[in-house]
PDB file of C-alpha atoms in Angstrom:
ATOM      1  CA  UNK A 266      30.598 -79.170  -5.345  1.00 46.00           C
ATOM      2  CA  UNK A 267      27.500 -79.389  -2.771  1.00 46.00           C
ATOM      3  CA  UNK A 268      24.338 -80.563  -4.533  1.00 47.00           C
ATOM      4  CA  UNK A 269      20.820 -79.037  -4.268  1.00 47.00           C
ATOM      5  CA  UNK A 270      19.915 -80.804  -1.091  1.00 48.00           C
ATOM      6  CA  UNK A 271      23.216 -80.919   0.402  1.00 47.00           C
ATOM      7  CA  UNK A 272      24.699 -78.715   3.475  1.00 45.00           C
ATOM      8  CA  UNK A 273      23.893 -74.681   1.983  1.00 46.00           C
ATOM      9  CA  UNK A 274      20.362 -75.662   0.737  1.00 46.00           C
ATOM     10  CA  UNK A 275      17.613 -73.063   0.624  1.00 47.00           C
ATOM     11  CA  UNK A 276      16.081 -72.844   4.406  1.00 46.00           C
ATOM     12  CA  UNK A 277      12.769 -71.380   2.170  1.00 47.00           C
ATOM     13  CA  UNK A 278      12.689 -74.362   0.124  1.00 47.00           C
ATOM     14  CA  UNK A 279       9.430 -76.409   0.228  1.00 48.00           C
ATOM     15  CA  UNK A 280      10.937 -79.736   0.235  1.00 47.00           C
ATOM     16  CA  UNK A 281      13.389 -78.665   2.850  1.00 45.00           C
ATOM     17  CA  UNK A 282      10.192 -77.868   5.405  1.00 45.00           C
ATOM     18  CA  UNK A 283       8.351 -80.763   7.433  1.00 49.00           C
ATOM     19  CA  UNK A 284       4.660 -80.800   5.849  1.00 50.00           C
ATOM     20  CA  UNK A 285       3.544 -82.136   9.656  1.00 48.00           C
ATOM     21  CA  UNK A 286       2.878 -79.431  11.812  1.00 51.00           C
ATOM     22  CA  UNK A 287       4.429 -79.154  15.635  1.00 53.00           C
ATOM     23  CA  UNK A 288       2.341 -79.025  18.994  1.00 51.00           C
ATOM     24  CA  UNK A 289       4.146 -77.088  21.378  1.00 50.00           C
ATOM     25  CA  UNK A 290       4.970 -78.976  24.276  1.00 50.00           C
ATOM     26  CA  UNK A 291       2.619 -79.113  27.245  1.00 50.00           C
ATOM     27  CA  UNK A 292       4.298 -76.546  30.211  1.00 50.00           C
ATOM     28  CA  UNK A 293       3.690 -77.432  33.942  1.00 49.00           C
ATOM     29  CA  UNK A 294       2.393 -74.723  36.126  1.00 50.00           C
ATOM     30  CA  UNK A 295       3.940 -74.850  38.452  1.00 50.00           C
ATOM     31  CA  UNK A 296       7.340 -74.398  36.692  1.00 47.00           C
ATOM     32  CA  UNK A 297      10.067 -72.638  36.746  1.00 48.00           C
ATOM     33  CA  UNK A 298      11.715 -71.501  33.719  1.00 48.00           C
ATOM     34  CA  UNK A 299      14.964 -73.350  33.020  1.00 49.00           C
ATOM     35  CA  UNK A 300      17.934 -70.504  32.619  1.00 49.00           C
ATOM     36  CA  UNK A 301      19.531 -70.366  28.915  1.00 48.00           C
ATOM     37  CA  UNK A 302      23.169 -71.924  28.516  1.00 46.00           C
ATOM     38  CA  UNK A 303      24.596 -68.826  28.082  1.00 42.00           C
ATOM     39  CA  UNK A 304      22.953 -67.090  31.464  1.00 45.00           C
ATOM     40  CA  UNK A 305      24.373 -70.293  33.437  1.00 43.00           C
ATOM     41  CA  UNK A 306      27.868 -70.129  31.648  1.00 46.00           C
ATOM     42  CA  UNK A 307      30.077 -68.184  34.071  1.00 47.00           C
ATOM     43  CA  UNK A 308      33.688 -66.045  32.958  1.00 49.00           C
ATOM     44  CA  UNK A 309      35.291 -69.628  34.641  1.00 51.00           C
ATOM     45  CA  UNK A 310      33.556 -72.110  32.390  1.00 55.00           C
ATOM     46  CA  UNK A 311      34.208 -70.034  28.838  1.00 59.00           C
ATOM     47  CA  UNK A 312      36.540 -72.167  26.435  1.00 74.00           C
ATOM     48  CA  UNK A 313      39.725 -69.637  26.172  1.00 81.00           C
ATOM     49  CA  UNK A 314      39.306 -68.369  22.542  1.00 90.00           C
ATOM     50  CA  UNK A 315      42.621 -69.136  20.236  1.00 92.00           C
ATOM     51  CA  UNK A 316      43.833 -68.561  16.638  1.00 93.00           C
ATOM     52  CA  UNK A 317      46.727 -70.107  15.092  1.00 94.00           C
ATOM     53  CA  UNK A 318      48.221 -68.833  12.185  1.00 94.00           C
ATOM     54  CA  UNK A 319      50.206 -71.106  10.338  1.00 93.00           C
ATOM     55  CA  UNK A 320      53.229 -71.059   9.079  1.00 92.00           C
ATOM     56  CA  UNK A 321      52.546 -70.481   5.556  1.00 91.00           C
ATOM     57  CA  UNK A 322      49.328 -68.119   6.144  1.00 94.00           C
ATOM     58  CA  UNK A 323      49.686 -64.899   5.372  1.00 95.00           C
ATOM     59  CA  UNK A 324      46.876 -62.257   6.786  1.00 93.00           C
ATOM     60  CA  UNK A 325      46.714 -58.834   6.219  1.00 93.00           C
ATOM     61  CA  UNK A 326      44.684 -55.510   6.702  1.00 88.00           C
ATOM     62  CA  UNK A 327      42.876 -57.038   9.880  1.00 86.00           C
ATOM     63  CA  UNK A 328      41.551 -56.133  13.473  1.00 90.00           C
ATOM     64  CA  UNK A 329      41.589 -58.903  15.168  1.00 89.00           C
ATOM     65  CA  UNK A 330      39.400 -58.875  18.853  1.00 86.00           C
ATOM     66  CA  UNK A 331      37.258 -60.816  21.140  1.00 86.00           C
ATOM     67  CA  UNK A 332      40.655 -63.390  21.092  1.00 90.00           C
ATOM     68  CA  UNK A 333      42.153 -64.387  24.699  1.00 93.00           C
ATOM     69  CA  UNK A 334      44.956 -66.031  22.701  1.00 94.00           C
ATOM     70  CA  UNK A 335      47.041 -65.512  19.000  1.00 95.00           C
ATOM     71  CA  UNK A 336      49.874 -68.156  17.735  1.00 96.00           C
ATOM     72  CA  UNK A 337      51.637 -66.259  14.871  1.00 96.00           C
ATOM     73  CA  UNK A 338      53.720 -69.296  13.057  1.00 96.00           C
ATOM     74  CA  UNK A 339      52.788 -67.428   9.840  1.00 96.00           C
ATOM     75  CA  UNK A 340      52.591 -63.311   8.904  1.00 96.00           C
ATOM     76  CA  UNK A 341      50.220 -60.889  10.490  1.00 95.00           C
ATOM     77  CA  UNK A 342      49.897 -57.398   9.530  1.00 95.00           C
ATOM     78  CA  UNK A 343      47.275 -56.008  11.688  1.00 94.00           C
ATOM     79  CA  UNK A 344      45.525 -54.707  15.017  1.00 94.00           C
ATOM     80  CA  UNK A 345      45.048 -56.818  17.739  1.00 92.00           C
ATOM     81  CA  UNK A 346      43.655 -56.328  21.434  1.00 92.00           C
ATOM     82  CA  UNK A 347      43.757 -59.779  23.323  1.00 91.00           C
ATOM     83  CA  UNK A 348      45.258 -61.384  26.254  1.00 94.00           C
ATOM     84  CA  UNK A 349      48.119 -63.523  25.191  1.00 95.00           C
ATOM     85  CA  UNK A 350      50.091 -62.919  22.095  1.00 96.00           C
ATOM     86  CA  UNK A 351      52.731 -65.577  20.989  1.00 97.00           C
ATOM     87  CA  UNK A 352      54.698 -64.999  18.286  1.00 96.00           C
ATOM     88  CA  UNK A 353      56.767 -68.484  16.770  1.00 96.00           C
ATOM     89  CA  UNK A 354      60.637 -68.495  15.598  1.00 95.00           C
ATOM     90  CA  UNK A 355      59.435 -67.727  11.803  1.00 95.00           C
ATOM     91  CA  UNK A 356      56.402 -65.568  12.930  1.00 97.00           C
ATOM     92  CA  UNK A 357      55.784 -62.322  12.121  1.00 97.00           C
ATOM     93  CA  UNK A 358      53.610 -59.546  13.343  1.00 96.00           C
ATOM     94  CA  UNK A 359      53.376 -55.760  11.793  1.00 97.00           C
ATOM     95  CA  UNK A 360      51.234 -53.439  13.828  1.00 95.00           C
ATOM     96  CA  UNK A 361      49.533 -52.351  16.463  1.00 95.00           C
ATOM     97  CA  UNK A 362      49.264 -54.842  19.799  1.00 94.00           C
ATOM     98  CA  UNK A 363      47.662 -54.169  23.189  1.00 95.00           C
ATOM     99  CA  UNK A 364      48.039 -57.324  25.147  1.00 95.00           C
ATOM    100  CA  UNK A 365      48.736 -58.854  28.754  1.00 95.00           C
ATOM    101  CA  UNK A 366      51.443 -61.210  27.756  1.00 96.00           C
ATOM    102  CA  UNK A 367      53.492 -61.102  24.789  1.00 97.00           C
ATOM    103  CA  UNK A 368      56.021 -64.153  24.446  1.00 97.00           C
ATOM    104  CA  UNK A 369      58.599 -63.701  20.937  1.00 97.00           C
ATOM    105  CA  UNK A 370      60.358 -65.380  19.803  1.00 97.00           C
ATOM    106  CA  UNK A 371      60.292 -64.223  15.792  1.00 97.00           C
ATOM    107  CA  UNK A 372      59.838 -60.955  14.369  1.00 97.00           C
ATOM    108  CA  UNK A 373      57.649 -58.055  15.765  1.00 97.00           C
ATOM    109  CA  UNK A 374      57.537 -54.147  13.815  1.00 97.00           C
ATOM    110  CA  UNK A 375      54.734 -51.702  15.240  1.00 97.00           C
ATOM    111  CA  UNK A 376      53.590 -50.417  17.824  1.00 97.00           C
ATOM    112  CA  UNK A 377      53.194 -52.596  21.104  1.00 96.00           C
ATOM    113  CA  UNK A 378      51.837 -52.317  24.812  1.00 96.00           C
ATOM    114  CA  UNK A 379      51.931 -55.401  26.866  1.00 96.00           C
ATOM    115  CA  UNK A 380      50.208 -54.690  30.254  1.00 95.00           C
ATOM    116  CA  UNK A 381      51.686 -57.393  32.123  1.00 95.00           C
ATOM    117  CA  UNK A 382      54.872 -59.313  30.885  1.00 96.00           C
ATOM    118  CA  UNK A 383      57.255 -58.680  27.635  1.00 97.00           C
ATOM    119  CA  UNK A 384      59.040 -61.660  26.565  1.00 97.00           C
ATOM    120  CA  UNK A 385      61.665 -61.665  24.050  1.00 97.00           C
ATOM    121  CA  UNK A 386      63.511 -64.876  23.110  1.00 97.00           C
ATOM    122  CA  UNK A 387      67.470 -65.469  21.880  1.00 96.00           C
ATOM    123  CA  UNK A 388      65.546 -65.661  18.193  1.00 97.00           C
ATOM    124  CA  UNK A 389      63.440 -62.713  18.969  1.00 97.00           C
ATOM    125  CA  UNK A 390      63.528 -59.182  17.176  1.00 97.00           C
ATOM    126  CA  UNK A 391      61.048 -56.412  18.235  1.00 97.00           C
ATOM    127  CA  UNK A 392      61.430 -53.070  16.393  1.00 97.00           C
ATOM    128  CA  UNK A 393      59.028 -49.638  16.687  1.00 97.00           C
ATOM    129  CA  UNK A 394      57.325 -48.445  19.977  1.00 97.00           C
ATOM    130  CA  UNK A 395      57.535 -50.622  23.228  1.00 96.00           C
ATOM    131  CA  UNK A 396      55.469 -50.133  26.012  1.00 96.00           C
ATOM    132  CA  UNK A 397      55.645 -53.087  29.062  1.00 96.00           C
ATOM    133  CA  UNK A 398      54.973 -53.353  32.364  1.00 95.00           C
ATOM    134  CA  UNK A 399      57.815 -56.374  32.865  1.00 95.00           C
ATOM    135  CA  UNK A 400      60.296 -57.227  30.131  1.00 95.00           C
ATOM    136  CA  UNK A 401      62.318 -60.390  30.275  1.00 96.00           C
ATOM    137  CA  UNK A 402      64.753 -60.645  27.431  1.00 96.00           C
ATOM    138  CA  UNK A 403      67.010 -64.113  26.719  1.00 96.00           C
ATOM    139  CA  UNK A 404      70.868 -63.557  25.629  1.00 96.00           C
ATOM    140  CA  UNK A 405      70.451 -62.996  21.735  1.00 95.00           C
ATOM    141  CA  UNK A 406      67.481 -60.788  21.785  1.00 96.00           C
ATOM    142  CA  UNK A 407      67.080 -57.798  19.735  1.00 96.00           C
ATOM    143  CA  UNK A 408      64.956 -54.809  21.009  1.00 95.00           C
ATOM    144  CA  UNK A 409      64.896 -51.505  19.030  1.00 96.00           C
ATOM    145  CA  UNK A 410      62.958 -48.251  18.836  1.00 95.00           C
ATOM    146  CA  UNK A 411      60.642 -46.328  21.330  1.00 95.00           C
ATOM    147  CA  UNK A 412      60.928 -48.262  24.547  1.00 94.00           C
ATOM    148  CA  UNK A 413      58.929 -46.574  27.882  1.00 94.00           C
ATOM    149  CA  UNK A 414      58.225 -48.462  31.087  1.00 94.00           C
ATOM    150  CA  UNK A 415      54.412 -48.436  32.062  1.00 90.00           C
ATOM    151  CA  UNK A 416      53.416 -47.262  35.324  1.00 83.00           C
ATOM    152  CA  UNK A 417      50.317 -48.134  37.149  1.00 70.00           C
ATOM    153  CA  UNK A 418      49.625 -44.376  37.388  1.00 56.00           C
ATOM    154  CA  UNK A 419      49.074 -43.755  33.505  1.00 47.00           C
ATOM    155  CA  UNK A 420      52.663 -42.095  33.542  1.00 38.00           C
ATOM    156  CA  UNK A 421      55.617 -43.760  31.828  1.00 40.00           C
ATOM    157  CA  UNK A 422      58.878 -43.586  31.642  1.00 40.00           C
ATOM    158  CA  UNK A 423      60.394 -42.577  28.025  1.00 40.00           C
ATOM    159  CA  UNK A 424      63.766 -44.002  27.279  1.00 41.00           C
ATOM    160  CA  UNK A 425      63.720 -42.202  24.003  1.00 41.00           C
ATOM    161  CA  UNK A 426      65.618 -43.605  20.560  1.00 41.00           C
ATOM    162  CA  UNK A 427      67.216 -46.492  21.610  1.00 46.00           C
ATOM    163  CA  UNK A 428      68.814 -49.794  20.306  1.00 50.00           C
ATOM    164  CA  UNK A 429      69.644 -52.990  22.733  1.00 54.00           C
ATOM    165  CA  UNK A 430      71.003 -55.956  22.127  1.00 56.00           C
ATOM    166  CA  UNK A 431      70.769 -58.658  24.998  1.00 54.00           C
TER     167      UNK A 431
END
């Protein structure tokens, strides 16, 4: 339990404020003004944004966005648009994915695009619609439902009802 004056205290409380009062700093004129971190920080320099979930976390009823990478050790049942989706030996994800690279190796169910490269490991399972650009599937791997081939002109290939078993 925090106390009064510990980390969540009240920004409006008096004690909390300085009773000295602060000068603004004295500005050259001849000056330039100095560009914010965030005008300077290029696409390059950005710190790639991850989330883990563990393997006893359990999320559900989520979209999930604005995430270049998800780790799914745990369950997920939700919507995700990212870059990289990575889905562990116990992992599993129910619902809808649109991603660039999707490497499984547990359980997916839902609806999935991957806009680059479909991986499926021996230990993988992916069940419901499957759209890919590349698939790459390891001896083992199960694949079943809706699976279509993207094309780069918005077409794609139906395959219809299947099941496949590497």
């Amino acid at each position: 339990m925090l106390q009064k004056d510990g980390f969540f205290r009240n920004r409006r409380d008096e004690s909390f404020r300085q009773n000295q009062p602060i000068a603004p700093a004295p500005v050259a004129a001849n000056t330039a003004p100095t560009p914010s971190s965030t005008e300077t920080e290029t696409k390059a320099d950005r710190k790639e944004s991850k989330l883990v979930v563990g393997h006893d976390i359990k999320i559900k009823g989520v979209e999930i966005s604005d995430c270049d990478t998800l780790v799914v050790e745990g369950r997920v049942e939700a919507t995700l648009d990212s870059r990289v989706l990575e889905i562990a030996e116990h992992g599993v994800f129910q619902g809808t994915i649109a991603v660039d690279q999707a490497e499984i190796r547990g359980r997916f169910e839902g609806e999935i695009t991957v806009r680059k490269q479909l991986i499926v490991h021996s230990s993988g399972k992916v069940s419901g619609k499957i759209r890919y650009a590349k698939i790459k599937m390891e001896e083992g791997a199960e694949i079943a439902g809706d699976l279509a081939v993207l094309d780069k002109s918005a077409t794609s290939i139906g395959v219809g009802k299947r099941v496949a078993n590497a």
